[in-house]
XYZ file of C-alpha atoms in Angstrom:
578
model
C 90.940 -26.763 132.606
C 91.795 -26.279 136.303
C 94.056 -28.744 137.977
C 92.313 -30.761 140.712
C 93.502 -29.809 144.187
C 92.728 -30.949 147.841
C 91.118 -28.035 149.877
C 93.006 -26.118 152.673
C 91.762 -27.602 156.329
C 90.112 -24.392 157.193
C 88.239 -24.343 153.716
C 87.118 -27.821 154.583
C 85.883 -26.947 157.972
C 83.822 -23.874 156.267
C 82.073 -25.953 153.853
C 81.295 -28.325 156.011
C 79.938 -25.932 158.592
C 77.697 -24.817 155.960
C 75.829 -28.227 156.382
C 76.172 -28.851 159.994
C 75.797 -25.072 161.581
C 72.977 -23.601 159.527
C 72.208 -20.906 162.249
C 72.634 -20.723 166.180
C 69.850 -23.525 166.926
C 71.977 -25.711 164.904
C 75.022 -25.105 167.438
C 72.916 -25.774 170.468
C 71.665 -29.356 169.156
C 75.184 -30.397 168.206
C 76.373 -29.304 171.820
C 73.595 -30.496 173.445
C 73.719 -33.884 171.993
C 77.578 -34.191 172.592
C 76.887 -33.416 176.339
C 74.329 -36.427 176.807
C 76.567 -38.325 174.663
C 78.931 -37.832 177.265
C 76.754 -39.253 180.238
C 75.616 -35.662 181.616
C 72.982 -35.878 184.159
C 72.797 -32.105 184.064
C 73.609 -29.487 181.371
C 72.631 -25.668 181.392
C 72.418 -23.622 177.939
C 73.144 -19.695 178.529
C 72.330 -17.676 175.227
C 72.769 -14.377 174.417
C 71.277 -12.114 171.356
C 69.434 -15.325 170.182
C 72.430 -17.098 170.312
C 74.408 -15.287 167.732
C 76.239 -13.644 170.601
C 76.860 -16.461 172.491
C 75.672 -19.855 173.355
C 77.143 -21.881 176.056
C 76.816 -25.222 177.031
C 77.774 -26.178 180.493
C 77.320 -30.107 181.512
C 78.897 -32.720 184.308
C 79.626 -35.316 181.882
C 83.057 -37.426 181.573
C 85.013 -34.547 180.446
C 87.585 -35.073 177.990
C 92.052 -35.641 178.556
C 93.587 -32.632 177.043
C 94.801 -34.840 174.470
C 91.452 -35.949 173.311
C 90.552 -31.816 173.437
C 92.597 -31.362 170.383
C 91.762 -34.015 168.238
C 88.270 -33.038 168.807
C 88.525 -30.166 166.830
C 89.441 -31.763 163.698
C 87.143 -33.576 160.950
C 85.894 -37.021 161.535
C 87.752 -37.249 164.805
C 85.099 -39.191 166.893
C 84.665 -41.642 170.085
C 81.593 -42.915 169.243
C 82.497 -45.284 166.466
C 85.755 -47.174 164.676
C 84.759 -49.619 162.334
C 81.530 -49.839 159.624
C 79.844 -52.371 162.030
C 79.891 -49.508 164.762
C 78.451 -47.503 161.885
C 75.823 -49.647 161.032
C 74.714 -49.836 164.627
C 75.215 -46.641 165.945
C 72.814 -45.671 169.062
C 74.907 -42.154 170.216
C 73.450 -38.609 168.413
C 76.460 -38.053 166.899
C 79.159 -39.499 165.393
C 80.487 -37.763 162.191
C 82.682 -35.998 164.075
C 82.152 -32.556 162.298
C 80.270 -30.537 164.590
C 82.935 -28.810 166.894
C 85.519 -28.245 163.837
C 82.043 -26.793 162.020
C 81.233 -24.829 164.891
C 85.360 -23.711 165.482
C 85.768 -22.620 161.711
C 82.711 -20.148 162.189
C 83.171 -18.357 165.705
C 85.596 -17.988 168.522
C 85.193 -21.027 170.234
C 86.328 -21.871 173.718
C 86.117 -25.651 174.801
C 87.015 -26.366 178.083
C 86.883 -29.626 179.813
C 88.086 -31.818 183.572
C 87.684 -35.678 183.292
C 86.019 -37.216 186.576
C 88.883 -38.089 189.205
C 91.445 -35.466 187.869
C 91.723 -32.140 189.494
C 92.087 -29.806 186.971
C 90.889 -28.971 183.599
C 92.351 -27.748 180.559
C 90.787 -25.115 177.935
C 91.159 -24.495 173.891
C 90.659 -21.337 171.812
C 90.254 -21.322 168.382
C 89.576 -18.223 166.485
C 87.244 -18.939 163.005
C 89.264 -22.334 162.686
C 93.103 -20.556 163.804
C 94.040 -21.680 167.163
C 94.751 -18.679 169.605
C 95.372 -20.572 173.458
C 95.365 -23.711 175.508
C 96.282 -23.869 179.075
C 95.124 -25.703 182.196
C 91.604 -24.158 183.782
C 90.387 -24.533 186.985
C 86.661 -26.165 186.636
C 84.019 -28.428 188.045
C 84.218 -31.862 186.405
C 82.258 -31.864 183.019
C 82.655 -29.724 179.833
C 81.997 -26.568 179.065
C 82.079 -25.146 175.155
C 81.512 -21.138 174.605
C 80.793 -20.158 171.226
C 80.866 -16.779 170.801
C 80.003 -14.141 167.324
C 78.711 -17.078 165.692
C 79.131 -16.602 161.490
C 80.424 -13.024 162.066
C 83.352 -14.074 159.322
C 80.663 -14.760 157.212
C 78.451 -11.830 156.778
C 76.616 -13.429 153.545
C 75.320 -16.215 155.619
C 74.533 -13.461 158.444
C 71.780 -12.014 156.124
C 69.608 -15.226 155.860
C 69.253 -15.636 159.474
C 65.755 -13.984 161.196
C 65.462 -11.765 163.907
C 67.657 -12.272 166.929
C 64.036 -13.309 168.930
C 63.146 -15.658 166.118
C 66.275 -17.398 166.426
C 66.312 -17.647 170.306
C 62.897 -19.332 169.828
C 64.053 -21.500 167.664
C 67.062 -22.448 170.080
C 64.275 -23.225 172.609
C 62.472 -25.300 170.189
C 65.786 -27.575 169.547
C 66.160 -27.931 173.703
C 62.857 -28.864 174.005
C 62.823 -31.049 171.648
C 66.090 -33.092 173.388
C 64.622 -32.824 176.576
C 61.555 -34.395 175.676
C 63.575 -37.570 175.207
C 65.868 -37.285 177.850
C 63.935 -37.641 180.786
C 66.783 -38.864 183.446
C 68.818 -35.325 182.736
C 68.098 -31.892 184.756
C 67.785 -29.319 181.764
C 67.988 -25.715 182.313
C 67.979 -23.077 179.758
C 68.731 -19.252 180.091
C 68.436 -16.614 178.012
C 69.988 -13.051 178.190
C 70.330 -13.644 181.648
C 66.731 -14.605 182.519
C 65.615 -18.254 183.035
C 63.383 -19.555 180.165
C 63.152 -23.265 180.923
C 64.335 -25.729 184.310
C 63.183 -29.573 183.290
C 64.206 -30.977 186.567
C 65.419 -34.825 186.852
C 63.463 -37.948 186.476
C 60.185 -35.824 185.408
C 57.417 -37.801 183.088
C 56.690 -36.345 179.643
C 53.980 -35.240 180.515
C 55.212 -33.047 183.107
C 57.785 -31.865 180.609
C 54.899 -30.898 178.369
C 52.827 -29.458 180.714
C 55.152 -26.367 180.582
C 55.972 -26.053 177.114
C 52.182 -27.019 175.599
C 49.175 -25.713 176.615
C 47.087 -26.645 179.296
C 43.583 -27.998 177.638
C 46.025 -29.984 175.176
C 47.997 -31.857 177.828
C 45.311 -32.412 180.183
C 43.432 -34.602 177.408
C 46.730 -36.005 175.750
C 46.305 -39.800 175.413
C 48.771 -42.990 175.908
C 50.416 -44.656 172.599
C 51.942 -48.034 173.377
C 52.613 -50.919 170.844
C 54.579 -53.566 171.057
C 55.602 -55.611 168.636
C 58.506 -58.354 168.886
C 62.037 -55.686 168.840
C 59.741 -52.843 167.343
C 57.765 -50.493 169.646
C 55.903 -47.319 169.666
C 54.934 -45.349 172.598
C 54.421 -41.634 173.621
C 51.291 -39.185 173.757
C 48.938 -37.960 171.175
C 46.516 -35.443 171.431
C 42.643 -35.770 171.018
C 40.659 -34.678 167.575
C 39.243 -31.888 169.229
C 42.267 -29.784 170.241
C 43.317 -29.876 166.380
C 45.235 -27.373 165.311
C 46.085 -25.266 162.187
C 49.828 -25.998 162.302
C 51.522 -29.032 162.390
C 54.359 -27.686 164.804
C 53.651 -30.173 167.322
C 54.383 -33.402 165.917
C 57.124 -34.364 167.494
C 59.037 -37.796 166.028
C 61.936 -39.746 167.995
C 63.288 -42.574 166.305
C 65.729 -44.565 168.932
C 65.685 -41.612 171.191
C 66.407 -38.885 167.922
C 64.704 -36.096 167.002
C 63.791 -36.804 163.399
C 61.712 -35.143 160.122
C 60.675 -37.857 158.504
C 57.654 -37.950 155.804
C 56.821 -41.515 156.176
C 56.408 -40.550 160.492
C 54.155 -37.332 159.341
C 52.165 -39.809 156.878
C 51.603 -42.142 159.157
C 49.859 -39.755 161.911
C 47.963 -38.520 159.723
C 46.624 -41.838 158.602
C 45.137 -42.680 162.202
C 43.790 -39.455 162.254
C 42.126 -39.411 159.222
C 38.389 -39.507 159.275
C 38.784 -37.494 162.741
C 40.528 -34.113 161.386
C 39.394 -31.329 158.813
C 41.337 -30.584 156.011
C 44.458 -28.388 157.075
C 44.189 -29.577 160.841
C 46.994 -31.048 163.049
C 47.190 -33.139 165.586
C 49.907 -32.885 168.522
C 51.868 -35.761 169.243
C 55.224 -36.847 170.694
C 55.582 -40.307 169.332
C 58.487 -42.697 170.294
C 59.702 -45.281 167.640
C 62.320 -47.599 169.204
C 63.723 -50.255 166.551
C 66.671 -52.271 166.635
C 69.724 -50.074 164.771
C 70.003 -52.452 161.484
C 66.700 -51.112 160.859
C 67.167 -47.779 160.597
C 70.015 -45.718 158.961
C 70.853 -42.391 160.600
C 73.400 -41.635 158.312
C 72.009 -39.802 155.792
C 72.459 -35.976 156.574
C 75.600 -34.200 158.377
C 72.508 -32.561 160.481
C 71.497 -36.243 161.522
C 67.898 -35.169 161.609
C 66.795 -37.524 158.877
C 66.729 -41.227 158.916
C 65.744 -43.583 156.368
C 64.158 -47.041 157.094
C 64.690 -50.554 155.894
C 61.016 -51.233 155.668
C 59.380 -48.081 155.293
C 55.567 -49.868 155.243
C 56.043 -52.010 158.225
C 56.961 -48.852 160.060
C 53.967 -47.020 158.606
C 51.800 -49.325 159.964
C 53.116 -49.382 162.906
C 52.997 -45.524 163.664
C 49.596 -45.646 162.445
C 48.296 -48.276 164.183
C 49.607 -47.549 167.504
C 48.130 -43.920 167.785
C 44.540 -44.974 165.795
C 44.330 -47.505 168.702
C 44.868 -44.773 171.168
C 42.372 -42.568 169.857
C 39.357 -45.372 170.004
C 36.964 -43.876 172.281
C 33.102 -44.731 172.239
C 29.804 -43.375 173.822
C 28.300 -46.111 173.127
C 28.877 -49.675 174.515
C 28.116 -52.559 171.278
C 28.668 -56.186 172.235
C 28.900 -58.455 169.285
C 25.853 -60.561 170.283
C 22.503 -59.397 171.089
C 21.232 -60.506 174.214
C 18.052 -62.932 174.481
C 15.319 -60.257 174.619
C 14.979 -58.828 171.134
C 11.650 -56.935 171.647
C 11.309 -54.309 169.064
C 8.532 -51.833 171.062
C 9.392 -47.951 171.770
C 10.576 -46.803 174.224
C 12.140 -43.687 175.233
C 15.296 -44.883 176.730
C 18.561 -46.403 174.753
C 20.876 -48.188 177.057
C 24.232 -47.083 176.926
C 26.324 -50.048 178.310
C 24.273 -52.851 177.234
C 23.270 -51.594 173.482
C 23.642 -54.660 170.948
C 23.263 -54.960 167.355
C 19.743 -55.884 166.067
C 21.283 -58.258 163.879
C 23.127 -59.081 160.500
C 23.297 -55.251 158.707
C 21.493 -56.658 155.867
C 18.236 -56.342 158.395
C 18.817 -52.886 158.004
C 17.433 -50.029 155.807
C 18.403 -50.758 152.563
C 21.602 -48.316 151.063
C 22.812 -48.730 147.290
C 26.169 -49.626 147.636
C 28.880 -50.005 144.446
C 30.441 -53.193 143.680
C 33.479 -53.454 141.288
C 31.548 -54.561 138.228
C 28.993 -51.883 139.196
C 25.848 -54.018 138.817
C 22.878 -51.706 139.401
C 18.993 -51.916 138.964
C 16.018 -49.465 137.849
C 13.690 -48.576 139.858
C 10.153 -48.576 139.005
C 9.386 -45.198 139.536
C 10.436 -42.250 137.644
C 9.406 -39.526 139.444
C 10.943 -37.458 142.062
C 11.583 -38.802 145.737
C 11.575 -36.838 149.041
C 15.102 -37.725 150.867
C 15.285 -41.012 152.643
C 12.906 -40.766 155.777
C 14.591 -41.315 159.205
C 14.327 -45.301 160.648
C 11.936 -46.137 163.101
C 14.060 -46.787 166.480
C 14.383 -50.124 167.615
C 13.967 -50.717 171.723
C 16.897 -51.170 173.692
C 16.033 -52.951 176.931
C 17.203 -51.115 180.534
C 17.986 -47.837 181.344
C 21.094 -46.146 180.237
C 20.397 -43.087 177.611
C 17.354 -40.942 178.080
C 16.089 -38.920 175.387
C 16.019 -34.854 176.432
C 15.201 -33.222 173.386
C 16.693 -30.957 170.455
C 18.925 -27.529 170.246
C 18.262 -25.616 167.460
C 16.663 -28.090 165.499
C 20.579 -29.650 165.241
C 21.218 -31.084 168.182
C 19.872 -33.851 170.030
C 20.235 -34.164 173.437
C 20.540 -37.349 175.932
C 20.860 -37.960 179.300
C 23.096 -41.073 180.394
C 22.109 -43.249 183.776
C 25.907 -41.826 185.224
C 24.377 -38.325 185.105
C 26.610 -37.263 182.644
C 25.008 -35.444 179.039
C 25.287 -36.264 175.738
C 25.035 -34.368 172.340
C 24.480 -35.378 168.887
C 25.166 -33.637 165.603
C 22.096 -34.723 163.900
C 23.799 -34.010 160.492
C 26.952 -35.294 161.472
C 25.328 -38.871 163.004
C 23.347 -39.232 159.785
C 26.240 -38.401 156.819
C 28.144 -41.034 159.395
C 25.450 -43.577 158.571
C 24.610 -43.138 155.372
C 28.691 -43.006 154.349
C 29.044 -46.651 156.273
C 25.859 -47.901 154.343
C 27.114 -46.512 151.070
C 30.804 -48.291 151.898
C 29.137 -51.995 152.311
C 30.039 -54.375 149.789
C 27.611 -57.145 147.755
C 24.594 -54.657 147.047
C 22.885 -54.295 144.112
C 22.590 -50.339 143.593
C 19.469 -48.919 142.168
C 18.722 -46.284 140.154
C 15.833 -43.740 139.739
C 15.459 -42.344 136.432
C 14.192 -38.782 136.259
C 10.860 -38.022 134.216
C 12.735 -34.857 132.482
C 16.488 -34.783 132.493
C 17.925 -32.258 133.564
C 20.675 -30.435 131.726
C 24.265 -29.045 134.140
C 26.591 -26.395 132.405
C 29.993 -27.874 132.053
C 33.268 -25.850 132.117
C 36.533 -27.871 130.379
C 37.899 -28.590 133.781
C 35.022 -29.657 135.139
C 34.330 -32.224 131.826
C 38.148 -33.643 132.203
C 37.189 -34.679 135.636
C 33.787 -35.650 134.950
C 35.546 -38.016 132.355
C 38.165 -39.468 134.951
C 35.071 -40.195 137.469
C 32.447 -41.331 135.049
C 32.777 -45.431 135.918
C 32.192 -44.648 139.111
C 29.729 -42.343 139.243
C 27.934 -45.120 136.797
C 28.229 -47.789 139.293
C 26.523 -45.702 142.318
C 23.332 -45.337 140.000
C 23.980 -41.679 138.281
C 22.731 -42.224 134.726
C 24.436 -39.217 132.881
C 25.095 -38.002 128.894
C 26.947 -35.292 127.693
C 25.318 -33.925 125.245
C 27.946 -31.571 123.837
C 31.320 -30.168 124.835
C 29.525 -27.525 127.383
C 26.686 -29.662 128.763
C 25.520 -32.828 130.927
C 22.549 -34.859 130.667
C 21.493 -35.923 133.961
C 19.069 -38.043 133.354
C 19.258 -40.733 136.373
C 20.104 -40.810 140.150
C 20.903 -42.540 143.208
C 17.474 -43.837 144.551
C 17.894 -43.245 148.122
C 18.720 -38.999 146.391
C 15.871 -36.176 145.405
C 17.047 -34.701 142.427
C 17.763 -31.535 144.411
C 19.973 -33.431 146.660
C 21.866 -35.564 143.936
C 22.540 -32.636 141.610
C 23.877 -30.654 144.718
C 26.374 -33.497 145.557
C 27.359 -34.052 141.690
C 27.899 -29.778 141.513
C 29.999 -30.532 144.657
C 32.284 -33.088 143.314
C 32.837 -31.130 140.466
C 33.876 -27.967 142.357
C 35.971 -30.074 144.930
C 37.514 -31.959 142.248
C 36.962 -35.170 144.040
C 38.742 -38.326 142.260
C 39.095 -41.334 144.787
C 35.619 -43.421 145.590
C 35.735 -42.276 149.050
C 35.268 -38.993 148.678
C 32.752 -39.631 146.022
C 30.860 -41.239 148.496
C 31.071 -38.236 151.336
C 30.132 -36.037 148.829
C 26.668 -38.562 148.648
C 26.523 -38.990 152.657
C 26.648 -35.205 152.970
C 23.923 -33.955 150.402
C 21.545 -37.245 151.112
C 21.975 -36.855 155.058
C 19.490 -35.093 157.631
C 19.911 -31.196 157.297
C 20.643 -28.924 160.638
C 17.731 -27.126 161.538
C 15.150 -29.541 160.410
C 12.850 -30.952 163.545
C 13.314 -34.715 164.357
C 10.419 -36.473 166.284
C 11.631 -38.606 169.518
C 11.307 -41.355 167.248
C 13.376 -40.224 164.753
C 15.988 -38.783 167.231
C 16.181 -42.851 168.806
C 16.167 -44.030 165.515
C 19.335 -42.134 164.582
C 20.994 -43.222 167.810
C 20.377 -46.079 167.689
C 21.994 -46.556 163.922
C 25.158 -44.342 165.155
C 25.372 -47.264 167.653
C 26.034 -49.782 164.734
C 28.796 -47.661 163.005
C 32.604 -48.914 162.643
C 33.300 -44.866 163.485
C 31.016 -43.435 165.652
C 32.375 -39.848 166.896
C 33.262 -38.329 163.842
C 31.274 -37.449 160.303
C 33.443 -38.764 157.190
C 34.454 -34.746 156.990
C 36.431 -34.815 160.368
C 33.951 -33.021 162.277
C 33.015 -34.611 165.576
C 29.674 -36.085 165.890
C 28.952 -36.569 169.750
C 29.983 -34.407 172.793
C 29.811 -36.113 176.259
C 29.704 -33.367 178.697
C 30.007 -34.226 182.518
C 30.318 -31.159 185.747
C 34.089 -30.666 184.903
C 33.348 -29.804 181.263
C 30.453 -27.562 182.477
C 32.779 -26.084 185.135
C 34.726 -24.793 182.401
C 32.559 -23.216 180.508
C 31.229 -21.562 183.592
C 34.735 -20.454 184.511
C 33.985 -22.499 187.934
C 38.049 -23.959 187.675
């Protein structure tokens, strides 16, 4: 067995470099963070060949004495912390003392610095961990770090890098991420002599985002703000209709440190639950400010991962903050009804003074499961048509006038403000049925079929069916396994026709639905009024009125928008007049 030895300093630095310096963007991140920690108010970054040939960062920060420069290229030498107490309460970007020695071990590094108040600076040059030269240098106050031929002494590592264009893009992304959280700093990025980005001092977050994100997204961003004692969540988040297919624009910062964290991503997704389709992602820049003792930033050498002391509290805080910013209702629904409770028909619904018509028990009955899954058998044994649209309830006063139906699918209303409201009839009814199904303290009714229906099953479908068997029973389904490959459907929820009930059942098995919410979504989807179905004025007004009473009236259970509020600005964009 080989004897244990202490590795040479150069080899130690190269091993550390494997964690800290993955690619040129890692160098950009570490050097930019050093400049920010040094109090820089102006930082310029220069790249050549995607950062492989050159990464240079020039700042006007405090600068370093020559003695400090020589220490800065040794591992675990830092000015950021000096004790365990400092580590527990670290607020600087850097603190581990690994970046510069790691970079110096895999590149040609020239470090130049001049402290404020001194007439000249000094330089120190290192090639792959070996000292080359040092001496005085004429320069402005601040620090310049020049990194050339990155990873040239590790050709095996070079093979894992992408094209120069891709590596340059990653450097730009790091630059932008740090620019979004340091609004008081003037930042400029050059690539192969060309100016890519310039962010001016004291801009707003919206100003900076407007130069890197599409105009439509930036125009519709919502403010996020929630204070809770020593905890604060703030930032900007996009409207659900601007969702994209990739999650690259979900940016998180903890105490101004850019991080990647599953808890924060999950909290953001939770806030958008029911507002997005599957595989859609929002755009958001979320800042979380909290006491340093509540977060451990010493998790990974790259310092891009953190660990929270109370993950549940952080999840709840971020989710609630974002969800509050997304709340928008096209209808104002006060809690208490006005004195006039007339129920005669009227072609208008008041958008601003609508009210709840009374307790939800007075609304058309829909079966809802309970924990003990009680249900009653309806007296009729034949098939039935889908539940009819409820008659509208008159709401006094002008406000929302019904204009008609587009392609038998979309209901068009005119507001008294002159704006137009378009409602997707299927999505609206789907939301109404879904929320009715989720109500508690309701008995479930079953309608037995005159002739049971046979459904063929695959083995995987049978296994899934066994998992959700009791849940389906509580919702009014009467099922029997006739043999290994055949399911006998004897009864369905009373609000669904045979076709709707069987279609819902097949949908659950096909989509591998297991949780109650998705089971209810399937039932609501298959029983809701379909697109391409003509509605009378009374049915349209009744649908709009019931939608007003829903807790979430903007999105169907799948996450699709229900209402579109259109005015002159939106129409001008469609007709390219602005």
